[in-house]
XYZ file of C-alpha atoms in Angstrom:
560
model
C -24.836 -30.824 -48.109
C -27.232 -33.871 -48.479
C -29.924 -34.833 -46.009
C -31.692 -38.135 -45.465
C -35.473 -37.721 -45.674
C -36.043 -40.537 -43.195
C -33.839 -39.485 -40.327
C -33.644 -35.733 -41.037
C -29.963 -35.523 -40.261
C -26.973 -34.521 -42.273
C -25.725 -37.532 -44.257
C -22.515 -38.676 -42.613
C -20.161 -41.401 -43.795
C -21.914 -44.802 -44.070
C -20.353 -46.186 -40.935
C -22.127 -43.536 -38.898
C -25.304 -43.291 -40.937
C -25.949 -46.982 -40.472
C -27.012 -46.250 -36.936
C -30.285 -44.830 -38.276
C -32.902 -47.528 -37.668
C -34.983 -46.286 -40.612
C -32.179 -46.781 -43.154
C -30.813 -50.008 -41.774
C -32.615 -53.047 -40.456
C -31.373 -56.517 -39.583
C -31.659 -57.694 -43.254
C -30.674 -54.452 -44.846
C -29.177 -54.444 -48.355
C -27.796 -51.162 -49.655
C -28.376 -52.222 -53.304
C -31.997 -53.262 -52.843
C -33.049 -50.611 -50.331
C -34.961 -47.893 -52.210
C -33.960 -45.350 -49.576
C -30.270 -46.025 -49.873
C -30.564 -46.141 -53.700
C -32.182 -42.715 -53.634
C -35.670 -43.572 -54.941
C -37.430 -41.974 -51.985
C -34.706 -39.454 -51.180
C -34.727 -35.801 -52.167
C -31.254 -34.262 -52.137
C -31.329 -30.762 -50.594
C -28.495 -28.283 -50.588
C -27.812 -25.384 -48.246
C -25.276 -22.659 -48.416
C -21.769 -23.155 -47.104
C -22.534 -21.504 -43.802
C -22.696 -23.609 -40.702
C -26.278 -24.303 -39.546
C -27.363 -22.726 -36.312
C -27.338 -24.822 -33.197
C -30.531 -26.824 -32.617
C -31.825 -25.870 -36.083
C -34.162 -28.490 -37.520
C -34.637 -28.931 -41.185
C -38.103 -30.067 -42.061
C -38.275 -31.754 -45.448
C -41.584 -32.549 -47.129
C -42.221 -34.835 -50.111
C -45.239 -35.231 -52.362
C -46.184 -38.539 -50.833
C -47.421 -38.848 -47.280
C -44.840 -39.935 -44.763
C -45.514 -42.924 -42.732
C -46.148 -42.706 -39.014
C -42.756 -44.254 -38.471
C -41.043 -41.438 -40.382
C -43.008 -38.854 -38.428
C -42.020 -40.565 -35.218
C -38.358 -40.512 -36.302
C -38.636 -36.798 -37.146
C -40.139 -35.917 -33.774
C -37.574 -38.048 -31.993
C -34.772 -36.201 -33.769
C -36.193 -32.883 -32.681
C -36.634 -34.122 -29.144
C -33.067 -35.441 -28.971
C -31.705 -32.167 -30.289
C -33.748 -30.179 -27.779
C -32.658 -32.366 -24.884
C -29.042 -32.117 -25.966
C -29.305 -28.321 -26.078
C -30.849 -28.165 -22.629
C -28.064 -30.310 -21.206
C -25.413 -28.036 -22.723
C -27.131 -24.928 -21.384
C -27.397 -26.464 -17.924
C -23.709 -27.319 -17.908
C -22.794 -23.789 -18.981
C -24.930 -22.270 -16.202
C -23.500 -24.573 -13.555
C -19.982 -23.757 -14.700
C -20.746 -20.044 -14.585
C -22.193 -20.219 -11.082
C -19.312 -22.248 -9.697
C -16.675 -20.061 -11.331
C -18.435 -16.888 -10.318
C -18.707 -17.986 -6.706
C -15.002 -18.703 -6.644
C -13.807 -15.473 -8.245
C -16.494 -13.035 -7.172
C -18.006 -12.706 -10.639
C -21.635 -13.267 -9.682
C -24.036 -10.562 -10.656
C -25.666 -10.710 -7.225
C -23.534 -8.897 -4.632
C -22.036 -11.112 -1.983
C -21.747 -10.031 1.642
C -17.927 -9.855 1.180
C -17.167 -11.270 4.590
C -13.721 -12.709 5.015
C -12.166 -14.955 7.565
C -10.370 -13.563 10.554
C -6.719 -12.712 10.113
C -4.104 -14.460 12.175
C -3.018 -12.436 15.178
C -0.653 -14.955 16.666
C 2.944 -13.849 16.046
C 4.292 -17.367 16.322
C 1.933 -18.490 13.612
C 2.865 -15.597 11.364
C 6.600 -16.182 11.845
C 6.303 -19.571 10.182
C 4.896 -18.107 6.992
C 6.647 -16.404 4.131
C 5.538 -12.845 3.482
C 4.122 -13.843 0.121
C 1.961 -16.457 1.806
C 0.553 -13.968 4.285
C -1.665 -12.536 1.588
C -3.570 -15.802 1.576
C -5.168 -14.813 4.880
C -7.057 -12.164 2.923
C -7.730 -13.547 -0.537
C -9.468 -10.702 -2.371
C -12.457 -11.185 -4.598
C -12.352 -9.680 -8.057
C -15.493 -7.733 -8.649
C -17.353 -7.663 -11.925
C -17.257 -3.907 -12.135
C -19.874 -2.036 -14.101
C -18.482 1.320 -12.902
C -21.455 3.682 -12.591
C -23.851 0.798 -12.005
C -21.468 -0.564 -9.388
C -21.889 2.413 -7.046
C -24.998 1.210 -5.109
C -23.466 -2.145 -4.146
C -20.173 -0.577 -3.043
C -22.087 2.104 -1.158
C -23.554 -0.676 0.989
C -20.000 -1.775 1.860
C -19.044 1.792 2.785
C -22.164 2.143 4.940
C -21.160 -1.003 6.813
C -17.650 0.349 7.384
C -18.999 3.701 8.532
C -21.283 2.014 11.046
C -18.261 0.301 12.595
C -16.099 3.424 12.961
C -15.276 4.172 16.564
C -12.402 6.422 17.649
C -11.192 4.931 20.917
C -8.217 6.407 22.786
C -5.392 3.898 23.042
C -3.692 3.067 26.296
C -0.141 4.389 26.371
C 2.520 1.889 27.512
C 4.782 2.867 30.390
C 8.521 3.419 30.056
C 9.547 0.152 31.664
C 7.531 -1.847 29.153
C 9.360 -0.043 26.360
C 12.739 -0.764 27.935
C 11.974 -4.470 28.033
C 11.173 -4.464 24.327
C 14.263 -2.556 23.150
C 16.994 -2.844 25.824
C 19.880 -2.222 23.401
C 18.355 0.996 22.098
C 17.975 2.315 25.630
C 21.594 1.409 26.428
C 22.883 3.478 23.482
C 20.723 6.620 23.604
C 21.071 8.648 26.822
C 18.198 10.338 28.595
C 19.961 13.739 28.603
C 21.596 15.725 25.816
C 24.158 18.520 25.565
C 22.715 21.705 27.058
C 24.525 24.034 24.619
C 23.047 22.459 21.507
C 19.568 23.093 20.154
C 19.712 19.683 18.498
C 19.709 16.561 20.717
C 23.361 15.412 20.745
C 25.764 13.692 23.137
C 29.349 12.438 23.242
C 29.993 8.718 23.003
C 33.353 7.090 23.721
C 35.004 5.597 20.635
C 37.142 2.546 21.398
C 38.564 1.912 17.933
C 41.940 3.005 16.557
C 43.081 4.768 13.404
C 42.937 1.542 11.379
C 39.424 0.652 12.464
C 36.636 1.191 9.944
C 33.753 2.711 11.952
C 31.266 1.963 9.142
C 32.394 -1.567 8.241
C 29.192 -3.166 9.512
C 26.731 -0.377 8.728
C 23.756 -2.058 7.096
C 22.813 0.994 5.046
C 26.230 0.886 3.376
C 26.160 -2.889 2.945
C 22.721 -3.142 1.355
C 22.716 -0.007 -0.785
C 25.362 0.852 -3.373
C 24.175 4.452 -3.700
C 25.155 5.309 -0.127
C 28.652 3.829 -0.244
C 30.093 7.077 -1.622
C 28.755 8.922 1.414
C 30.262 6.427 3.794
C 33.584 6.467 1.900
C 33.762 10.200 2.580
C 32.815 9.739 6.237
C 35.620 7.214 6.663
C 38.184 9.715 5.389
C 37.157 12.507 7.759
C 36.065 10.409 10.722
C 39.253 10.623 12.794
C 39.515 14.402 12.303
C 36.160 14.892 14.013
C 36.830 12.898 17.156
C 37.032 14.795 20.416
C 40.105 13.868 22.443
C 39.943 14.123 26.218
C 42.187 12.455 28.843
C 43.633 9.848 26.480
C 40.170 8.871 25.284
C 38.374 9.506 22.043
C 34.778 10.638 21.774
C 32.476 11.051 18.815
C 29.477 13.330 18.721
C 26.230 11.462 18.260
C 22.952 13.158 17.314
C 19.286 12.379 16.799
C 16.971 14.533 14.681
C 15.435 17.619 16.241
C 12.378 17.263 14.004
C 10.736 14.590 11.885
C 8.676 14.947 8.713
C 6.547 11.910 9.451
C 4.007 11.814 6.615
C 2.199 11.201 4.483
C 3.449 9.601 1.252
C 2.422 11.389 -1.979
C 1.505 14.478 0.014
C 4.450 16.742 -0.821
C 6.963 15.616 1.822
C 9.779 15.448 -0.750
C 9.156 19.032 -1.847
C 9.099 20.212 1.772
C 12.333 18.316 2.441
C 14.089 19.830 -0.594
C 13.137 23.367 0.441
C 13.974 22.981 4.127
C 17.454 21.658 3.429
C 18.244 24.983 1.730
C 17.929 26.778 5.058
C 21.412 27.513 6.470
C 20.498 26.189 9.928
C 18.909 22.913 8.774
C 20.650 19.624 8.067
C 19.168 16.255 7.214
C 20.210 12.639 7.481
C 22.548 11.336 4.782
C 19.530 9.483 3.355
C 16.211 11.287 2.901
C 14.067 8.375 4.047
C 15.965 5.941 6.297
C 12.686 4.244 7.369
C 14.551 3.039 10.435
C 11.859 3.470 13.053
C 9.251 1.672 10.971
C 11.162 -0.946 8.970
C 14.945 -1.170 9.117
C 15.186 -1.742 12.849
C 13.006 -4.802 12.284
C 15.166 -6.023 9.405
C 12.677 -5.051 6.708
C 14.107 -3.664 3.488
C 11.112 -4.553 1.322
C 8.226 -6.504 2.787
C 8.013 -8.727 -0.271
C 11.683 -9.733 0.224
C 11.220 -11.016 3.759
C 13.391 -10.160 6.739
C 17.094 -9.368 6.861
C 19.290 -8.747 9.876
C 17.909 -5.999 12.044
C 19.623 -2.620 11.644
C 20.977 -1.610 15.078
C 20.442 1.914 16.351
C 24.128 2.683 15.736
C 23.560 2.295 11.984
C 20.771 4.849 12.201
C 22.900 7.305 14.178
C 25.670 7.006 11.564
C 23.349 8.698 9.078
C 23.606 11.940 11.080
C 27.411 12.020 11.279
C 27.771 14.619 8.507
C 25.486 16.988 10.402
C 27.124 16.076 13.721
C 30.515 17.105 12.333
C 29.170 20.581 11.563
C 27.546 20.893 14.969
C 30.777 19.820 16.616
C 32.679 22.461 14.644
C 30.429 25.114 16.189
C 30.751 23.675 19.699
C 34.550 23.279 19.516
C 35.317 26.613 17.852
C 37.328 29.074 19.905
C 34.553 31.649 19.736
C 32.086 29.064 20.877
C 34.199 27.939 23.809
C 34.850 31.470 25.030
C 31.337 32.852 24.694
C 29.447 29.654 25.453
C 27.834 29.992 22.049
C 24.853 27.730 21.570
C 24.602 25.607 18.469
C 21.523 26.496 16.431
C 21.945 23.909 13.692
C 19.122 21.396 13.753
C 18.805 18.022 12.043
C 15.715 16.667 10.352
C 14.597 13.255 9.152
C 11.939 12.769 6.476
C 10.727 9.164 6.345
C 7.140 9.425 5.128
C 6.333 6.036 6.680
C 6.895 7.173 10.280
C 3.344 8.387 10.890
C 1.433 5.337 9.697
C 3.582 2.229 9.134
C 3.437 -0.043 12.174
C 3.040 -3.230 10.153
C 6.056 -5.003 11.653
C 4.829 -5.026 15.253
C 3.030 -8.352 14.951
C 6.315 -10.185 14.277
C 8.206 -8.795 17.261
C 5.813 -7.794 20.033
C 3.318 -9.871 21.939
C -0.223 -9.364 20.787
C -2.564 -7.156 22.768
C -6.286 -7.531 23.193
C -8.428 -7.337 20.065
C -5.423 -7.596 17.760
C -4.165 -4.049 18.389
C -0.417 -3.308 18.569
C 0.766 -2.844 22.156
C 3.577 -0.489 21.077
C 3.726 2.093 18.295
C 6.603 4.016 16.731
C 5.710 7.213 18.574
C 6.033 5.471 21.940
C 9.745 4.888 21.382
C 10.477 8.272 19.788
C 8.802 10.023 22.711
C 10.727 7.883 25.222
C 14.031 9.253 23.883
C 12.903 12.654 22.619
C 9.906 13.983 24.541
C 10.553 17.440 23.043
C 10.791 16.330 19.400
C 8.898 18.328 16.799
C 6.789 16.626 14.133
C 5.673 17.925 10.738
C 2.827 16.302 8.817
C 1.900 17.168 5.238
C -1.523 15.951 4.089
C -3.645 16.218 0.962
C -7.126 15.192 -0.117
C -7.036 11.434 0.639
C -8.987 10.684 -2.546
C -6.370 12.331 -4.758
C -3.568 10.963 -2.602
C -4.714 7.399 -3.220
C -4.834 7.864 -6.992
C -1.384 9.469 -6.987
C -0.100 6.615 -4.842
C -1.533 4.084 -7.299
C 0.019 5.797 -10.320
C 3.411 6.019 -8.607
C 3.686 2.485 -7.270
C 1.699 0.391 -9.770
C 4.062 -1.345 -12.156
C 1.914 -2.247 -15.159
C -1.550 -2.062 -16.722
C -2.327 1.226 -15.040
C -5.655 2.781 -15.953
C -8.606 4.544 -14.363
C -10.619 1.351 -14.772
C -7.970 -0.787 -13.095
C -7.787 1.705 -10.227
C -11.574 1.454 -9.814
C -11.414 -2.321 -9.545
C -8.607 -2.173 -7.002
C -10.500 0.346 -4.895
C -13.602 -1.873 -4.849
C -11.506 -4.901 -3.938
C -9.733 -3.057 -1.107
C -13.001 -1.773 0.324
C -14.350 -5.316 0.488
C -11.268 -6.476 2.380
C -11.447 -3.555 4.782
C -15.123 -4.235 5.432
C -14.372 -7.855 6.208
C -11.868 -6.757 8.840
C -13.921 -4.085 10.632
C -16.818 -6.517 10.990
C -14.686 -8.579 13.383
C -11.990 -6.235 14.717
C -11.542 -2.674 15.921
C -10.661 0.134 13.547
C -7.149 0.432 14.995
C -6.546 -3.314 14.668
C -7.433 -3.160 10.964
C -5.443 -0.009 10.238
C -2.278 -1.491 11.736
C -2.768 -5.054 10.486
C 0.094 -6.210 8.284
C -1.794 -9.038 6.587
C -4.736 -6.873 5.584
C -2.557 -3.980 4.423
C -0.479 -6.276 2.222
C -3.589 -7.857 0.741
C -5.276 -4.606 -0.294
C -4.211 -3.725 -3.853
C -4.313 0.019 -3.026
C -3.305 1.594 0.287
C -6.651 2.852 1.529
C -5.434 2.927 5.116
C -2.773 5.581 4.511
C -5.521 8.165 3.927
C -7.140 7.551 7.330
C -5.136 10.471 8.701
C -7.100 11.086 11.856
C -6.621 7.527 13.136
C -2.849 7.978 13.112
C -2.919 11.566 14.336
C -4.999 10.681 17.386
C -2.510 7.955 18.290
C 0.399 10.417 18.008
C -1.512 12.848 20.218
C -1.636 10.234 22.986
C 2.131 10.723 23.516
C 2.974 14.157 22.058
C 1.409 17.522 22.824
C -0.565 19.242 20.112
C 1.862 22.180 19.952
C 4.644 19.743 18.993
C 2.853 18.740 15.790
C 2.461 20.965 12.732
C -0.138 19.744 10.232
C -0.047 21.259 6.735
C -2.108 20.760 3.589
C -0.449 20.192 0.239
C -3.165 22.271 -1.419
C -2.149 25.300 0.698
C 1.532 24.626 0.110
C 1.023 24.536 -3.655
C -1.051 27.731 -3.761
C 0.987 29.812 -1.279
C 4.380 28.241 -0.735
C 5.865 31.280 0.962
C 3.182 31.217 3.639
C 3.565 27.511 4.453
C 7.364 27.742 4.560
C 7.115 30.640 7.005
C 4.840 28.492 9.156
C 7.499 25.764 9.155
C 10.323 28.223 9.962
C 8.329 29.620 12.861
C 7.412 26.154 14.133
C 11.082 25.086 14.121
C 12.170 28.422 15.609
C 14.610 29.064 12.775
C 16.453 32.345 12.320
C 15.507 34.999 9.783
C 16.540 34.705 6.146
C 17.814 37.221 3.657
C 15.613 38.008 0.661
C 17.953 36.036 -1.570
C 17.841 32.965 0.704
C 14.074 33.123 0.994
C 13.644 33.463 -2.760
C 15.862 30.432 -3.313
C 13.715 28.350 -0.946
C 10.275 29.479 -2.084
C 10.757 29.929 -5.829
C 12.566 26.731 -6.764
C 10.544 24.245 -8.909
C 8.330 21.700 -7.172
C 9.892 18.299 -6.421
C 8.613 14.798 -7.143
C 5.682 15.831 -9.318
C 3.576 13.382 -11.339
C 5.405 11.699 -14.182
C 4.345 12.596 -17.766
C 3.362 9.016 -18.567
C 1.071 8.999 -15.525
C -0.511 12.322 -16.475
C -1.509 10.845 -19.820
C -3.783 8.365 -18.027
C -6.076 11.188 -16.995
C -8.124 11.490 -13.804
C -9.906 8.710 -11.989
C -13.441 7.766 -12.977
C -16.188 10.004 -11.487
C -17.775 6.924 -9.895
C -14.486 5.996 -8.222
C -14.125 9.507 -6.852
C -17.672 9.422 -5.464
C -17.008 6.066 -3.796
C -13.785 7.289 -2.169
C -15.378 10.539 -1.038
C -18.037 8.524 0.782
C -15.414 6.289 2.349
C -13.111 9.052 3.629
C -15.862 11.516 4.641
C -16.304 10.410 8.296
C -12.531 10.341 8.806
C -12.089 13.816 7.300
C -14.919 15.117 9.477
C -13.180 13.869 12.613
C -9.839 15.275 11.424
C -11.375 18.725 10.909
C -12.816 18.560 14.419
C -9.475 17.604 15.971
C -7.600 20.375 14.139
C -10.440 22.945 14.379
C -10.094 23.581 10.658
C -12.803 22.811 8.091
C -10.227 22.983 5.294
C -9.411 19.365 6.154
C -12.865 18.357 4.954
C -11.541 18.837 1.408
C -14.910 19.910 0.085
C -13.542 22.178 -2.647
C -10.962 19.827 -4.164
């Protein structure tokens, strides 16, 4: 590289170098100019590496430079310095603006978010994918262990807003107005000689009529069509004929496994169905009470036609056929034998998922749902029995993340999603009640991990407003895993099931666990210690209240 001694800059092509006032005047001649001819120029060479930004090469000659040359040198330095400052300023401004937009600033923000829409008419005009815009999450610049103090401030804010207020239970007439068709189909009394809630319904079709032609479960799911093909073949054989009329036996579940997801409900379901007196719906998780009756198959897919209650009752036809066989047997007719077969349903969303209410029911005060799932179940089945399986909410959330996340799963990604969800939840509880936030569809869809599912006591207290405590059995997955025989005996006793032979009991209690963590998820290892500490702080006040309600300190999960 060659440098001009007069302007102290890298020699560029002549058309650019001519801009130097020292090398070119108004009467400049390249042939006569001693500078341009090289008489006063010392060629210097540097290595091939690029010079550092703002570096200034100071070149000295044996003769003294003129004041003009010194002035030019200082001006070059000054210009370079000013140029550098401008670039640095632009970079800082860009950083600040970008950081403010995406939550990347090093200084913690208050994480307050705008209020979510509670007007159903407004929400109906939006696509479900657009609803997330009501709660646009900020992406935190996570430093993991160093991030704990700032997130702890968020948790402290949430904790200060926790208030467990008893909800007001709606009366029966209000429920009838909301679901008149459901009340016209399900009677208020059931057969007295059946332990399971069943009744006879007149069937007006003929032998050529397909009773399942319009069943939405069969239409939308290929896997269940085989079941309905079988039901079609045997349907007419199970009708009860009386005075030139045909009747079919309809049944609802005697008990519900209502929650929670990733807490061992599948394993409990698989073991209970081995009991000779227990039957389940044709589909393990119909999700009818929480989703299908509102026309929700997947929230991200929008709404479909609502599944009528008849479609839900069809799922219990296989069990109803067996109950009817007991009721119509000669021995049963003569001795008045009571049917002891009971039906169960195991949708793990029943306990907590009330997200659809905002689209179908008028809003109540403070954004809380006026009607919950348990209100309707209790209206039809005041004697229903409910089983809840819970686990440490911290571990449940990580298991939930590993199961449902589709890509880029890692302990670090989980940490970021937890921090993001906590910020969103804080923004809600600052303006709304705890119940309004827990049941808010927009917030729950916006949170990248389902924090709200682990707030067990919030849901349990709402179920206890309509059902008696002795109708609800609450189990811990940790106890079930360590002593399966004991927990299964608790379930058998709660459901008032008959005794089992040693062979039957061994089959139920010694079979391998169901729905365990996938090998590829195990390879990711545990969550980060900082993440666990953050979640323990978040769930602690809710676990404390749960232990108080159940009079059992095991639900504090201190040893897990």
